[in-house]
CSV table of N, CA and C in Angstrom, one decimal:
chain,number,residue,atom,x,y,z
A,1,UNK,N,76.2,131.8,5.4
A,1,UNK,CA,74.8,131.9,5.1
A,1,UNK,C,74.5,133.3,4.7
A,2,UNK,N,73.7,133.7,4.2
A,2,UNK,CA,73.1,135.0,3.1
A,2,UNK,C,71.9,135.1,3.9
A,3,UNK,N,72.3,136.1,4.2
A,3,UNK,CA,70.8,137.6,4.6
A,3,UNK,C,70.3,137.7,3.6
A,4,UNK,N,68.7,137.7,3.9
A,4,UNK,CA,68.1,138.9,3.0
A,4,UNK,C,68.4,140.4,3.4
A,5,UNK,N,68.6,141.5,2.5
A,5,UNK,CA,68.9,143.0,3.0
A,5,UNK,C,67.7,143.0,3.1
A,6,UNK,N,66.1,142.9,2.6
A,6,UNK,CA,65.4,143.7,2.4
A,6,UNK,C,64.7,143.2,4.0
A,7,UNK,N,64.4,142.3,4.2
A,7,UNK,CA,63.2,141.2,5.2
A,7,UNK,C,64.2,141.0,6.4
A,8,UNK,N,65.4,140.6,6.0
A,8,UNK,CA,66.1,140.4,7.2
A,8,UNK,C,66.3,138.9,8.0
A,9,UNK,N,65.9,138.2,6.6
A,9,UNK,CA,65.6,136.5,6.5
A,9,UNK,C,66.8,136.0,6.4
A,10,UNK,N,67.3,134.8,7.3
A,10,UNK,CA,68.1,134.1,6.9
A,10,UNK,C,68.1,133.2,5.3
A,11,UNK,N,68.7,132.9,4.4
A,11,UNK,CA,68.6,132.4,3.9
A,11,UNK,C,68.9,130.2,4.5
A,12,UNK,N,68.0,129.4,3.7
A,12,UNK,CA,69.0,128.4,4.1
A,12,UNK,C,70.4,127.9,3.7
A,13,UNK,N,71.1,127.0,3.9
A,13,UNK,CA,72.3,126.6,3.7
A,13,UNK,C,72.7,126.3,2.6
A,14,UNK,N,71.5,125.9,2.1
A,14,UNK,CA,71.5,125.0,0.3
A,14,UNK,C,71.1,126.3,-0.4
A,15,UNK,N,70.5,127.8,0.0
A,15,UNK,CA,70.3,128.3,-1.2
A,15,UNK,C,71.4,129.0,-2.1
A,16,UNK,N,70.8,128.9,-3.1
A,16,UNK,CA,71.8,129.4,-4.7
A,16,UNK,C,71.2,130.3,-5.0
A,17,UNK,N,70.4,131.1,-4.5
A,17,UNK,CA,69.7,132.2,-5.4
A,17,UNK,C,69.8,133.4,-4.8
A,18,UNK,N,70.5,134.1,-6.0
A,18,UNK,CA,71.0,135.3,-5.4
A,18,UNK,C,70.1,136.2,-5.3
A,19,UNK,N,68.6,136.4,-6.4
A,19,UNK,CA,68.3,137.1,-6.4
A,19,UNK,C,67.3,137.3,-4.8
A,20,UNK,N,67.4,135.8,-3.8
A,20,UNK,CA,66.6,135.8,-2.6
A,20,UNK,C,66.9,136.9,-2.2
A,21,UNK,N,68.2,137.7,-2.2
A,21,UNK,CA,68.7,138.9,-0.9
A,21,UNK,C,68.2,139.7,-0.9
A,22,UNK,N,67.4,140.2,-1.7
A,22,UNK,CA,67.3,141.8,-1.8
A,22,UNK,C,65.4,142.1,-2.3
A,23,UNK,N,64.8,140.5,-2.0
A,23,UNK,CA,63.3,140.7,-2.6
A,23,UNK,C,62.4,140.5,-1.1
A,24,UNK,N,61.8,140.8,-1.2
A,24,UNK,CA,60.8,140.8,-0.1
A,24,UNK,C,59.9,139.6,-0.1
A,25,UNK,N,59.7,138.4,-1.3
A,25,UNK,CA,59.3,137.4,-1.3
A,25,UNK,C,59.9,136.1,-0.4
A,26,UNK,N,61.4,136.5,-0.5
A,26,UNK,CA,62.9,136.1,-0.3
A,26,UNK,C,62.5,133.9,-0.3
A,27,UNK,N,62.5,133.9,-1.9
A,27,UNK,CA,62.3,132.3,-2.3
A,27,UNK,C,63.9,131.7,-2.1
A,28,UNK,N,64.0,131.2,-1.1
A,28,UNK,CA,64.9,130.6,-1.1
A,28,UNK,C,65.2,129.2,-2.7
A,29,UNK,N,66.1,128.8,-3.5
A,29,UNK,CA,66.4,127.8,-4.4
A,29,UNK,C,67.3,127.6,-4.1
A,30,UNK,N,67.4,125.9,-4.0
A,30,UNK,CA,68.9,125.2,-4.3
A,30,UNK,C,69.0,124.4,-5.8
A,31,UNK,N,69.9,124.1,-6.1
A,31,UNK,CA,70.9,123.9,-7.3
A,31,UNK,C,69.5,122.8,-8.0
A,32,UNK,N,69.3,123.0,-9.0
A,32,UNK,CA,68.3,121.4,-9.7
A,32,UNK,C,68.7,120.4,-10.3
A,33,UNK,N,68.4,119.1,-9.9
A,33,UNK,CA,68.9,117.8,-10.3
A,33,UNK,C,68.7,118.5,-11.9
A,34,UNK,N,70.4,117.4,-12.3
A,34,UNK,CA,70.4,117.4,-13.8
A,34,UNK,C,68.9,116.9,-14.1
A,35,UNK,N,69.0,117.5,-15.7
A,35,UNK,CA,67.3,116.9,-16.7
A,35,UNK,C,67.3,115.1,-16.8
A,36,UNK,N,66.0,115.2,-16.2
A,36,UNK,CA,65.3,114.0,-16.1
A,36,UNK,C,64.7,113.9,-17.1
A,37,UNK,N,65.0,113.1,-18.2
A,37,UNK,CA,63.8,113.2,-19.4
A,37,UNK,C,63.0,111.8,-18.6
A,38,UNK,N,62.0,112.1,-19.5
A,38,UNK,CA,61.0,110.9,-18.9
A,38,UNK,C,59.7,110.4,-20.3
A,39,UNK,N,59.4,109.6,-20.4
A,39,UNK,CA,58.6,109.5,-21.5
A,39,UNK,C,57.2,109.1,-20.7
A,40,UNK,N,56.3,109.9,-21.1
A,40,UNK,CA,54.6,110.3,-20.8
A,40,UNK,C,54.1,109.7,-21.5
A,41,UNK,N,53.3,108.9,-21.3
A,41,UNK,CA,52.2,108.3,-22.6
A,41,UNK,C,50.7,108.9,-21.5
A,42,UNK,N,50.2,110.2,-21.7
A,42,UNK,CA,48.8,110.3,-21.1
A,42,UNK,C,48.3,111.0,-22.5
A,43,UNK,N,47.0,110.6,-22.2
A,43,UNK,CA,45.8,110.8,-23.2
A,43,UNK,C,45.9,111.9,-23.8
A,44,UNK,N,45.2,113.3,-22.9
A,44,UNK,CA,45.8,114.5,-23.7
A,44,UNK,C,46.7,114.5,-24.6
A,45,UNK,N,48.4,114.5,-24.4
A,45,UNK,CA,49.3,114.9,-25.3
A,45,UNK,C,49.5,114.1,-27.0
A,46,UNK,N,49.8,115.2,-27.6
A,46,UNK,CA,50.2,114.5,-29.1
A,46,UNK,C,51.4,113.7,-28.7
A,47,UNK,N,51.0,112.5,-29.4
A,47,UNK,CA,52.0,111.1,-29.4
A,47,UNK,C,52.4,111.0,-30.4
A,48,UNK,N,53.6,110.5,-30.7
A,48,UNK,CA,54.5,110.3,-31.9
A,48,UNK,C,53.7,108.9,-32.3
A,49,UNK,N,54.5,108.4,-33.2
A,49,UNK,CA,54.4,107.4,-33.9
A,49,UNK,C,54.3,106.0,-33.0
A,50,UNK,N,55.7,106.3,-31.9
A,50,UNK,CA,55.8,105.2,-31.0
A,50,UNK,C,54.7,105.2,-30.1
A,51,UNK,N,53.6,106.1,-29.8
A,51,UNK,CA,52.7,106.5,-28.5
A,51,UNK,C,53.4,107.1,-27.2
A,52,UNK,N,54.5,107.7,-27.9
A,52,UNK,CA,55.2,108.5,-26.6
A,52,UNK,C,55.2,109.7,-27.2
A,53,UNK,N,55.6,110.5,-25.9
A,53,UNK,CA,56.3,112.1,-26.0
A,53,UNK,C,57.2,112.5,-25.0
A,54,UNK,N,58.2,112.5,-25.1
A,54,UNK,CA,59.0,113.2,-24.5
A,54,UNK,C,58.9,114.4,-23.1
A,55,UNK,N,59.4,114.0,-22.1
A,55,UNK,CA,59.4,115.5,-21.1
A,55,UNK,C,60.3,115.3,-20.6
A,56,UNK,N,60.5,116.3,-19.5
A,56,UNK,CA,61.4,116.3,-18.8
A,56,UNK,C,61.2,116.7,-17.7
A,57,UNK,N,62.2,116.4,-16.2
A,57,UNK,CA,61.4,116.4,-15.1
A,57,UNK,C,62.9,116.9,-14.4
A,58,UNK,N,62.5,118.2,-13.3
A,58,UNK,CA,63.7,118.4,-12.3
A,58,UNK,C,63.5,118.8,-11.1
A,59,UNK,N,64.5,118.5,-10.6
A,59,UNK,CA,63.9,118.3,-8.7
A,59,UNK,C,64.7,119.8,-8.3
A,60,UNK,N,64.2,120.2,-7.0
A,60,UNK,CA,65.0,121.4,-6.7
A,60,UNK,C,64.7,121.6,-5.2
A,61,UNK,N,65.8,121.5,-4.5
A,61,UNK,CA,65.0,122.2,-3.2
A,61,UNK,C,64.8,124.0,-2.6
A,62,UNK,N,63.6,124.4,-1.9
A,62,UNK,CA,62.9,125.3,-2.7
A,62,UNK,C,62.2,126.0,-1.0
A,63,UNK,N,62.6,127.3,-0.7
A,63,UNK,CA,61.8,127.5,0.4
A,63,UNK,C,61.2,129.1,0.4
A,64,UNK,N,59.5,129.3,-0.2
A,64,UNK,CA,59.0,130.3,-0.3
A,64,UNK,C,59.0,131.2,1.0
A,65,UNK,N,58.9,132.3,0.7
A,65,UNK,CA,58.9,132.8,2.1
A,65,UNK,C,57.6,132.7,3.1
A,66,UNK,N,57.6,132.7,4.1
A,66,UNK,CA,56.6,132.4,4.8
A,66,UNK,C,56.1,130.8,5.0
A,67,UNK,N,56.9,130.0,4.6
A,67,UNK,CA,56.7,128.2,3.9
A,67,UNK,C,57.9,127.9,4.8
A,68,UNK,N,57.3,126.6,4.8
A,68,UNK,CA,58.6,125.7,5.0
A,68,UNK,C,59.4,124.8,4.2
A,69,UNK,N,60.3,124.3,4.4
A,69,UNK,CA,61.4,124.0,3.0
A,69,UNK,C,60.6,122.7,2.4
A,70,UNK,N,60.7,123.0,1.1
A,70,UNK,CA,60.3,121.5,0.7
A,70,UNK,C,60.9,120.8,-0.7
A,71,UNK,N,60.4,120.1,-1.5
A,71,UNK,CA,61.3,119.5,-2.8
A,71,UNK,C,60.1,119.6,-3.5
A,72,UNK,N,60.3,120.5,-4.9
A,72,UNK,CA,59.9,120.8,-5.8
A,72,UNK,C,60.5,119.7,-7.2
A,73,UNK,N,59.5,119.2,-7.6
A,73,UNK,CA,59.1,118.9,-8.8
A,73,UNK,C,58.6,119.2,-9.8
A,74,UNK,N,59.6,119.7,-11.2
A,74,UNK,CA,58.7,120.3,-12.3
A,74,UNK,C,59.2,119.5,-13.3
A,75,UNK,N,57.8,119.4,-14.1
A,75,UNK,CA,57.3,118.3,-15.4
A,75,UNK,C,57.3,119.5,-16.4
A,76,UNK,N,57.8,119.4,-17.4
A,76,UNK,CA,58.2,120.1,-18.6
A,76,UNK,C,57.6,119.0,-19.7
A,77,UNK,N,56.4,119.1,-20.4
A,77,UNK,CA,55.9,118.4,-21.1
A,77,UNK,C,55.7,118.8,-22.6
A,78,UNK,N,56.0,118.4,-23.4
A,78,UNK,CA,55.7,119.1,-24.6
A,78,UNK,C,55.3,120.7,-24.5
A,79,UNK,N,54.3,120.7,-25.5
A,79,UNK,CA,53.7,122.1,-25.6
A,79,UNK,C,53.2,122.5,-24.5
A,80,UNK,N,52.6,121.8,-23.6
A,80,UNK,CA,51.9,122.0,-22.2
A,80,UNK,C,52.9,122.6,-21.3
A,81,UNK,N,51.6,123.5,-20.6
A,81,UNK,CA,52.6,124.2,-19.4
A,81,UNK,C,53.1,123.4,-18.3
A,82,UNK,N,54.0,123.5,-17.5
A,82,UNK,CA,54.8,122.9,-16.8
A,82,UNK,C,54.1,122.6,-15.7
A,83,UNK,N,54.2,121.5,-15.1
A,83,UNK,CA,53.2,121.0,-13.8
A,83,UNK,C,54.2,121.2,-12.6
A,84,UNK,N,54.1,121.7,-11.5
A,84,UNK,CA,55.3,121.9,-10.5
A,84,UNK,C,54.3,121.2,-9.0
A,85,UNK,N,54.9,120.0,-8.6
A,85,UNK,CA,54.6,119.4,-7.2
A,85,UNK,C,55.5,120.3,-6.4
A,86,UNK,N,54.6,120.5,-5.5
A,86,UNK,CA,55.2,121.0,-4.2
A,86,UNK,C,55.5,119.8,-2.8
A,87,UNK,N,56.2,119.1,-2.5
A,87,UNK,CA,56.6,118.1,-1.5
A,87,UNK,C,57.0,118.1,-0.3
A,88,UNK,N,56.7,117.4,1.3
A,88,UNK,CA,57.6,118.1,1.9
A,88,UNK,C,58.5,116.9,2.0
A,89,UNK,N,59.5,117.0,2.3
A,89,UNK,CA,61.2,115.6,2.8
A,89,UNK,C,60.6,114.6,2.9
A,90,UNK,N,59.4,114.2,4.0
A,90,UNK,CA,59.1,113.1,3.9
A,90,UNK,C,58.3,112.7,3.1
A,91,UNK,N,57.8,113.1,2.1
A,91,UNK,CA,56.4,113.1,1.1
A,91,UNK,C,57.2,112.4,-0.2
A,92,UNK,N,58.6,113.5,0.0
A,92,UNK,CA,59.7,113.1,-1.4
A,92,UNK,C,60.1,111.6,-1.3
A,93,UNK,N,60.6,111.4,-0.1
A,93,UNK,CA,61.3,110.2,0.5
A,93,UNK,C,60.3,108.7,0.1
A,94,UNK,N,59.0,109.0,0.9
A,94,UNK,CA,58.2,108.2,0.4
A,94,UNK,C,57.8,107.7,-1.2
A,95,UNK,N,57.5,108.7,-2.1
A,95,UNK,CA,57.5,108.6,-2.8
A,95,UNK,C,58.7,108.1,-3.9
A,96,UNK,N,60.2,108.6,-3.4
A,96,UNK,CA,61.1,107.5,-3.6
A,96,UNK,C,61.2,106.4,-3.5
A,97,UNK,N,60.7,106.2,-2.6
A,97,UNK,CA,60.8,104.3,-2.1
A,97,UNK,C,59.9,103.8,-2.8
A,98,UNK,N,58.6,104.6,-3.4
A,98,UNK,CA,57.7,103.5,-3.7
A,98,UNK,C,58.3,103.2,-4.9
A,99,UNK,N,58.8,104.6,-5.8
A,99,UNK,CA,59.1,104.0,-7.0
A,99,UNK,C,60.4,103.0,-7.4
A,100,UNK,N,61.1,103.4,-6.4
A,100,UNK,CA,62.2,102.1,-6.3
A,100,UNK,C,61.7,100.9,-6.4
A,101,UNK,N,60.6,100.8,-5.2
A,101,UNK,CA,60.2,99.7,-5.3
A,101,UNK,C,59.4,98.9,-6.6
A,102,UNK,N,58.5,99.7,-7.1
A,102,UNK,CA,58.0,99.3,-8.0
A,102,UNK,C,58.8,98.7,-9.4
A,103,UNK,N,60.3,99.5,-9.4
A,103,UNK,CA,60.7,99.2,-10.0
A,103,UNK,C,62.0,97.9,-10.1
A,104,UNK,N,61.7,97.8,-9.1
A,104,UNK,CA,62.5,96.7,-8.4
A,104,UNK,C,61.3,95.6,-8.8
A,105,UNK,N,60.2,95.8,-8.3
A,105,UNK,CA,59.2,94.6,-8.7
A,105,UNK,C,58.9,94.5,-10.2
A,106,UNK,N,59.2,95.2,-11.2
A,106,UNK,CA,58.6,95.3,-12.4
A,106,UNK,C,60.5,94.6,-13.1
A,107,UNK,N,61.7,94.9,-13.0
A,107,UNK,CA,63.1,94.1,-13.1
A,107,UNK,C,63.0,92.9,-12.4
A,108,UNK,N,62.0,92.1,-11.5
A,108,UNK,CA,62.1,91.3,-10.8
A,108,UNK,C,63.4,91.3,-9.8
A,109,UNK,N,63.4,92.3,-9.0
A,109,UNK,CA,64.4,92.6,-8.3
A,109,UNK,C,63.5,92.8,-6.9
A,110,UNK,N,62.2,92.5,-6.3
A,110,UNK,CA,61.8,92.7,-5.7
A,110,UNK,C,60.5,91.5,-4.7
C-alpha cells in the first residue's frame, strides 16, 4: 500500500495514482472501466441524421481526500463538458440492478 509523503495518508488498495503521494489533496484513483460508448438522444445536443449522438461513459473508483471512497461516473458528451456522478458502493449497486433490470424487462427477459 502507498503513503502519501506529504499528509501521511494511507493510500487505498485499488489506488493507481501516482501522482496521490506527494499532493496534499492526496485523490486517491483506481484503474477506469474500458470506454462505454453510449448513445444520448437529450434535447439540448446536436443530433445526427439518426437523432443520436454519440458519448461515452467511464466508471472509476475514486477517494478525495477528506471523502469517503466512492464510484465515479463520467459522461463525455459531444461538445459538452463532461458530467461526473459522484456515487457511493451502494448507490452504484443499486443503480446496477435497476438497469439490469430494466433491461431484462425491455429483452423480455424479466
Amino acid at each position: 500500500m502507498n503513503t502519501n509523503q506529504t499528509t501521511g495518508t494511507e493510500c487505498a488498495p485499488w489506488c493507481t495514482n501516482e501522482d496521490a503521494r506527494g499532493r496534499t489533496d492526496h485523490t486517491c484513483i483506481g484503474d477506469s472501466s474500458d470506454c462505454i460508448e453510449l448513445t444520448a438522444a437529450l434535447d439540448y445536443l446536436t443530433l445526427d441524421e439518426d437523432g443520436i449522438e454519440s458519448s461515452f461513459c467511464f466508471v472509476t473508483p475514486v477517494r478525495e481526500a477528506d471523502r469517503r471512497p466512492g464510484v465515479s461516473m463520467t459522461w463525455e458528451v459531444g461538445d459538452h463538458p463532461e458530467f461526473r456522478l459522484r456515487l457511493t458502493p451502494g448507490e452504484a449497486r443499486r443503480i446496477a440492478a435497476e438497469l439490469v433490470a430494466a433491461a431484462d424487462l425491455i429483452e423480455g427477459g424479466g
